[in-house]
Amino acid sequence: MNLPALINGQPADSIAITDRGLQYGDGLFETIAVVDGRLLCWPEHMARLEEGCRRLSLLLPDTQQLHDEAQQVASDAGRAVLKLTLTRGSAGRGYAPAPAAIPNRIISLHPWPEYPQQYHTEGVRVRLCTNRLASNPLLAGIKHLNRLEQVLARGEWSEPDVAEGLMLDGDGNVIEGTMSNLFVVRHGILETPDVVNAGIAGIIRGRVLAAAHDLDIDAMIATLDLHDIEAAEELFLCNSLIGIWPVRAVGDKTFAPGALTRRLRDYLVRQDWISPD
Amino acid sequence: MNLPALINGQPADSIAITDRGLQYGDGLFETIAVVDGRLLCWPEHMARLEEGCRRLSLLLPDTQQLHDEAQQVASDAGRAVLKLTLTRGSAGRGYAPAPAAIPNRIISLHPWPEYPQQYHTEGVRVRLCTNRLASNPLLAGIKHLNRLEQVLARGEWSEPDVAEGLMLDGDGNVIEGTMSNLFVVRHGILETPDVVNAGIAGIIRGRVLAAAHDLDIDAMIATLDLHDIEAAEELFLCNSLIGIWPVRAVGDKTFAPGALTRRLRDYLVRQDWISPD
C-alpha cells in the first residue's frame, strides 16, 4: 500500500517514538469518507475534533489548513478513506501533558473497505461482544486514541459472515457496535443509546438524528438493554464508511430490513452525507 | 536529548504511522529503573509484560532477546529510565487485531527524574484528582498504552509542590496515584487497593507485598475510600522510579512519615528492587 500521507503538511510515513499518541494514546482521530475527491461531512468531523480538543486540552489546528491538507491527500481519490489523527506531539516521558507540546497532524489515505453489496439491501448479521465499554463521562463521546476496548471486542470473532459486534456498558446497557452506532425503531419511534458515559458520538449518528428531524420522524436518545433490542421493529448500524446497514440478525434473533431504515438511508445519500454504495 | 533507542534491535527514533500503538494504543509498556547499568526488577517486569500479552493476545517476544536489547541500550547508563514499549505492529486500518501483525519492540533510554531528596525523608504532598478510573476487568492490572485517564488526571494540577494525585474509581474507591500505587497502614496492617477492576498492578507494589511477607508484616488487599485514607496511620506511594515516597499530606489532611514505611523502603533498597536515592 503506497497511498499518500502528510504529517504536519509534509509527505511522511513515520513519526517520532516520543510522540504522545504512541506513548499514551494521547490524541484524537477522524475517519472520513472520500467520494470523488469530496470529504463527506467535513464540518461535522471538524466539530467533533474541536470538542475532542476541548476535552483533552489540545490545541486545535487551523481547520482551513487541515482542510487544505486533507484535500491535497484526497485529490486523486475516487472513493477512499481519509484518516486524520491529531496527537499531543512529542514531549518527555511522563503523563503530564506538557503545555509546550505542539500537536502533530497526520493525514493518510486508505483503501475503501469492500463490504458485500447485500449488507445495504438485506442487512448484516451481528453478534454480542463479551468485552464491555467502561464508563468515563470525561472521555465518552469523543474519538480519542484509546481504543483497546474496541480492538479486544473486534478480536472476539473471525467469522466472515458476522459484520459487527454490539458492546454493552458495565450495567448491561447496549451502547454501540465496535465501529458503528446503533439505532432501533420501537413503537414507530427511532431510538439510539446515549453516549455521555461510554461510546462515541458518531458523525452519521448525528446525521441520522438530523435526518429524522428533517423528515418529521419521532426520535429520541434512550437507555436500551438487550430485551429492548430483541423487541425492536427495525435495527440498523451506521458510520461514516458503511453509511447505514440494516441488521438482519443479532445472534439467533432475526429482523427484517425496515421501511424507516431505508427512508433514512435514502435521505442521507441524497444529502451527500454517506456514499451511495 | 539524544539518548539511544532501538526498534526491533536496530537504532531508530521513529515508527510507521500505521503502527497500531499509535492508531489505537494497541500495546503495552514497562518503565524500568536502571542503576549502574543494572535493570532493576527485570523478571517482574517481564512477568507483567507476559500477562499483558496474554490479555491482549499479543505475541510475547523472546525475553532473552528483550533483555539483550535492553542491556545494550542501558550499558553506558549510570542511573536512567529504560522504557520498553511493545505494540501490535503495523496493520491495515480498522480495529480487528490482524493475527499476522508482528509486534514492534521499542526500547529507549530517558533521563532519571530528579525529584527533591526530601520526598524520601519528609514525604510528599498529594492531591485528589477529579478524573476517575473507569472499571474494566479485562484491561485492569496490565500496563497498556491507553493512558488518557492518567494524562488528564496529571493535567489537573501544575503546582510544583504537589507530587502526585490520587485517583478514585467510579464508585469512589481510592485506587492509585496517576503514576504510582498507594499503600496505607491502618491498625498496624499494611493495605493496598485491589486493581482487578481498575488501576495498574505496579512492580514495586508487588515487591512491597513480597517484602511484607519476608518481614512478617500483616498485609492485605483492601477496598479503601477517602475516609479510610484520612484515618490511616501511615500512607505511602511507590513505583519503579520513585521507589517509596511517604505521603505527608492529602489536601489539608497531614500525616507523619512512619516507621513501617521506612522499614519497607530500607528492605526494598537492600534487595536492589529500588534505587537507593
Short mmCIF file of N, CA and C in Angstrom, two decimals, chain B residues 130-199:
data_model
loop_
_atom_site.label_atom_id
_atom_site.label_comp_id
_atom_site.label_asym_id
_atom_site.label_seq_id
_atom_site.Cartn_x
_atom_site.Cartn_y
_atom_site.Cartn_z
N THR B 130 -9.96 14.87 39.98
CA THR B 130 -11.36 14.83 39.54
C THR B 130 -11.57 13.71 38.53
N ASN B 131 -10.61 13.54 37.63
CA ASN B 131 -10.70 12.45 36.65
C ASN B 131 -10.67 11.12 37.38
N ARG B 132 -11.56 10.23 36.99
CA ARG B 132 -11.64 8.93 37.65
C ARG B 132 -11.19 7.81 36.73
N LEU B 133 -10.90 6.67 37.35
CA LEU B 133 -10.53 5.48 36.60
C LEU B 133 -11.79 4.68 36.28
N ALA B 134 -12.05 4.43 35.00
CA ALA B 134 -13.18 3.60 34.62
C ALA B 134 -12.86 2.14 34.93
N SER B 135 -13.89 1.38 35.22
CA SER B 135 -13.70 -0.03 35.58
C SER B 135 -13.83 -0.92 34.36
N ASN B 136 -12.79 -1.69 34.11
CA ASN B 136 -12.83 -2.69 33.05
C ASN B 136 -11.91 -3.84 33.43
N PRO B 137 -12.48 -4.91 33.98
CA PRO B 137 -11.64 -6.01 34.49
C PRO B 137 -10.75 -6.64 33.42
N LEU B 138 -11.13 -6.52 32.14
CA LEU B 138 -10.32 -7.13 31.08
C LEU B 138 -9.07 -6.31 30.79
N LEU B 139 -9.05 -5.05 31.20
CA LEU B 139 -7.89 -4.19 30.96
C LEU B 139 -7.17 -3.79 32.24
N ALA B 140 -7.78 -4.05 33.39
CA ALA B 140 -7.19 -3.62 34.66
C ALA B 140 -5.93 -4.44 34.98
N GLY B 141 -5.02 -3.80 35.70
CA GLY B 141 -3.82 -4.50 36.16
C GLY B 141 -2.65 -4.40 35.21
N ILE B 142 -2.89 -4.58 33.91
CA ILE B 142 -1.79 -4.56 32.95
C ILE B 142 -1.41 -3.12 32.58
N LYS B 143 -0.21 -2.97 32.03
CA LYS B 143 0.28 -1.63 31.71
C LYS B 143 0.18 -1.42 30.20
N HIS B 144 -1.05 -1.18 29.74
CA HIS B 144 -1.30 -0.99 28.31
C HIS B 144 -1.12 0.48 27.92
N LEU B 145 -1.22 0.74 26.65
CA LEU B 145 -0.92 2.08 26.12
C LEU B 145 -2.13 3.03 26.11
N ASN B 146 -3.25 2.61 26.68
CA ASN B 146 -4.43 3.51 26.75
C ASN B 146 -4.35 4.28 28.07
N ARG B 147 -3.71 5.42 28.06
CA ARG B 147 -3.42 6.11 29.31
C ARG B 147 -4.00 7.52 29.39
N LEU B 148 -5.08 7.78 28.65
CA LEU B 148 -5.66 9.12 28.68
C LEU B 148 -6.19 9.50 30.06
N GLU B 149 -6.68 8.52 30.81
CA GLU B 149 -7.19 8.86 32.15
C GLU B 149 -6.06 9.42 33.01
N GLN B 150 -4.89 8.81 32.92
CA GLN B 150 -3.75 9.29 33.70
C GLN B 150 -3.27 10.65 33.18
N VAL B 151 -3.26 10.80 31.86
CA VAL B 151 -2.81 12.07 31.27
C VAL B 151 -3.73 13.21 31.73
N LEU B 152 -5.04 12.99 31.66
CA LEU B 152 -5.97 14.05 32.05
C LEU B 152 -5.88 14.33 33.55
N ALA B 153 -5.74 13.27 34.34
CA ALA B 153 -5.64 13.47 35.79
C ALA B 153 -4.36 14.24 36.13
N ARG B 154 -3.26 13.88 35.48
CA ARG B 154 -1.99 14.57 35.75
C ARG B 154 -2.03 16.02 35.27
N GLY B 155 -2.89 16.29 34.30
CA GLY B 155 -3.04 17.65 33.80
C GLY B 155 -3.89 18.54 34.69
N GLU B 156 -4.43 17.98 35.76
CA GLU B 156 -5.32 18.77 36.62
C GLU B 156 -4.57 19.77 37.49
N TRP B 157 -3.27 19.56 37.71
CA TRP B 157 -2.54 20.50 38.58
C TRP B 157 -1.15 20.78 38.01
N SER B 158 -0.65 21.96 38.37
CA SER B 158 0.70 22.32 37.95
C SER B 158 1.53 22.86 39.11
N GLU B 159 0.96 22.87 40.33
CA GLU B 159 1.72 23.32 41.49
C GLU B 159 2.92 22.39 41.68
N PRO B 160 4.13 22.96 41.68
CA PRO B 160 5.32 22.09 41.76
C PRO B 160 5.44 21.36 43.10
N ASP B 161 4.77 21.88 44.15
CA ASP B 161 4.93 21.20 45.45
C ASP B 161 3.90 20.08 45.64
N VAL B 162 3.07 19.83 44.63
CA VAL B 162 2.17 18.67 44.69
C VAL B 162 2.79 17.58 43.82
N ALA B 163 3.20 16.49 44.46
CA ALA B 163 4.00 15.48 43.77
C ALA B 163 3.15 14.45 43.04
N GLU B 164 1.91 14.26 43.46
CA GLU B 164 1.12 13.20 42.88
C GLU B 164 -0.37 13.47 43.14
N GLY B 165 -1.23 12.84 42.34
CA GLY B 165 -2.67 12.95 42.53
C GLY B 165 -3.27 11.57 42.71
N LEU B 166 -4.20 11.47 43.65
CA LEU B 166 -4.88 10.18 43.88
C LEU B 166 -6.10 10.09 42.96
N MET B 167 -6.33 8.89 42.45
CA MET B 167 -7.47 8.67 41.56
C MET B 167 -8.46 7.67 42.17
N LEU B 168 -9.73 7.99 42.04
CA LEU B 168 -10.82 7.13 42.50
C LEU B 168 -11.40 6.37 41.32
N ASP B 169 -12.10 5.29 41.60
CA ASP B 169 -12.89 4.67 40.54
C ASP B 169 -14.29 5.30 40.54
N GLY B 170 -15.15 4.82 39.68
CA GLY B 170 -16.48 5.41 39.56
C GLY B 170 -17.32 5.28 40.81
N ASP B 171 -16.97 4.32 41.68
CA ASP B 171 -17.72 4.12 42.93
C ASP B 171 -17.15 4.91 44.09
N GLY B 172 -16.07 5.66 43.84
CA GLY B 172 -15.50 6.46 44.91
C GLY B 172 -14.44 5.75 45.72
N ASN B 173 -14.03 4.56 45.28
CA ASN B 173 -12.93 3.88 45.95
C ASN B 173 -11.60 4.46 45.48
N VAL B 174 -10.67 4.62 46.41
CA VAL B 174 -9.34 5.10 46.05
C VAL B 174 -8.58 3.92 45.44
N ILE B 175 -8.00 4.13 44.24
CA ILE B 175 -7.33 3.02 43.56
C ILE B 175 -5.81 3.20 43.55
N GLU B 176 -5.35 4.38 43.15
CA GLU B 176 -3.89 4.56 43.00
C GLU B 176 -3.60 6.03 42.72
N GLY B 177 -2.31 6.35 42.56
CA GLY B 177 -1.91 7.65 42.06
C GLY B 177 -1.88 7.64 40.55
N THR B 178 -1.66 8.82 39.92
CA THR B 178 -1.63 8.85 38.46
C THR B 178 -0.47 8.02 37.92
N MET B 179 0.62 7.93 38.70
CA MET B 179 1.81 7.20 38.22
C MET B 179 2.35 6.24 39.28
N SER B 180 1.58 6.02 40.33
CA SER B 180 2.11 5.24 41.46
C SER B 180 0.99 4.42 42.10
N ASN B 181 1.39 3.41 42.85
CA ASN B 181 0.42 2.68 43.67
C ASN B 181 0.43 3.23 45.08
N LEU B 182 -0.64 2.97 45.78
CA LEU B 182 -0.86 3.52 47.13
C LEU B 182 -0.89 2.40 48.17
N PHE B 183 -0.24 2.65 49.29
CA PHE B 183 -0.36 1.77 50.46
C PHE B 183 -0.77 2.62 51.67
N VAL B 184 -1.54 2.01 52.55
CA VAL B 184 -1.86 2.66 53.82
C VAL B 184 -1.53 1.67 54.93
N VAL B 185 -1.28 2.21 56.11
CA VAL B 185 -1.18 1.38 57.31
C VAL B 185 -2.35 1.77 58.20
N ARG B 186 -3.20 0.79 58.49
CA ARG B 186 -4.35 1.03 59.39
C ARG B 186 -4.34 -0.05 60.46
N HIS B 187 -4.43 0.36 61.70
CA HIS B 187 -4.39 -0.59 62.84
C HIS B 187 -3.18 -1.50 62.72
N GLY B 188 -2.08 -0.93 62.23
CA GLY B 188 -0.84 -1.69 62.12
C GLY B 188 -0.78 -2.64 60.94
N ILE B 189 -1.85 -2.67 60.14
CA ILE B 189 -1.88 -3.58 58.98
C ILE B 189 -1.63 -2.80 57.69
N LEU B 190 -0.78 -3.36 56.84
CA LEU B 190 -0.47 -2.74 55.55
C LEU B 190 -1.57 -3.11 54.55
N GLU B 191 -2.13 -2.10 53.90
CA GLU B 191 -3.23 -2.35 52.96
C GLU B 191 -2.98 -1.61 51.64
N THR B 192 -3.39 -2.22 50.56
CA THR B 192 -3.31 -1.55 49.25
C THR B 192 -4.57 -1.90 48.45
N PRO B 193 -5.05 -0.95 47.64
CA PRO B 193 -6.30 -1.21 46.90
C PRO B 193 -6.15 -2.34 45.87
N ASP B 194 -7.25 -3.00 45.63
CA ASP B 194 -7.34 -4.03 44.61
C ASP B 194 -7.22 -3.36 43.23
N VAL B 195 -6.60 -4.06 42.29
CA VAL B 195 -6.51 -3.50 40.93
C VAL B 195 -7.12 -4.47 39.91
N VAL B 196 -8.15 -5.19 40.34
CA VAL B 196 -8.77 -6.15 39.41
C VAL B 196 -9.80 -5.48 38.50
N ASN B 197 -10.31 -4.31 38.88
CA ASN B 197 -11.29 -3.62 38.04
C ASN B 197 -10.74 -2.35 37.42
N ALA B 198 -9.77 -1.74 38.07
CA ALA B 198 -9.14 -0.52 37.55
C ALA B 198 -7.77 -0.41 38.20
N GLY B 199 -6.88 0.32 37.53
CA GLY B 199 -5.55 0.52 38.09
C GLY B 199 -4.53 -0.43 37.50
#
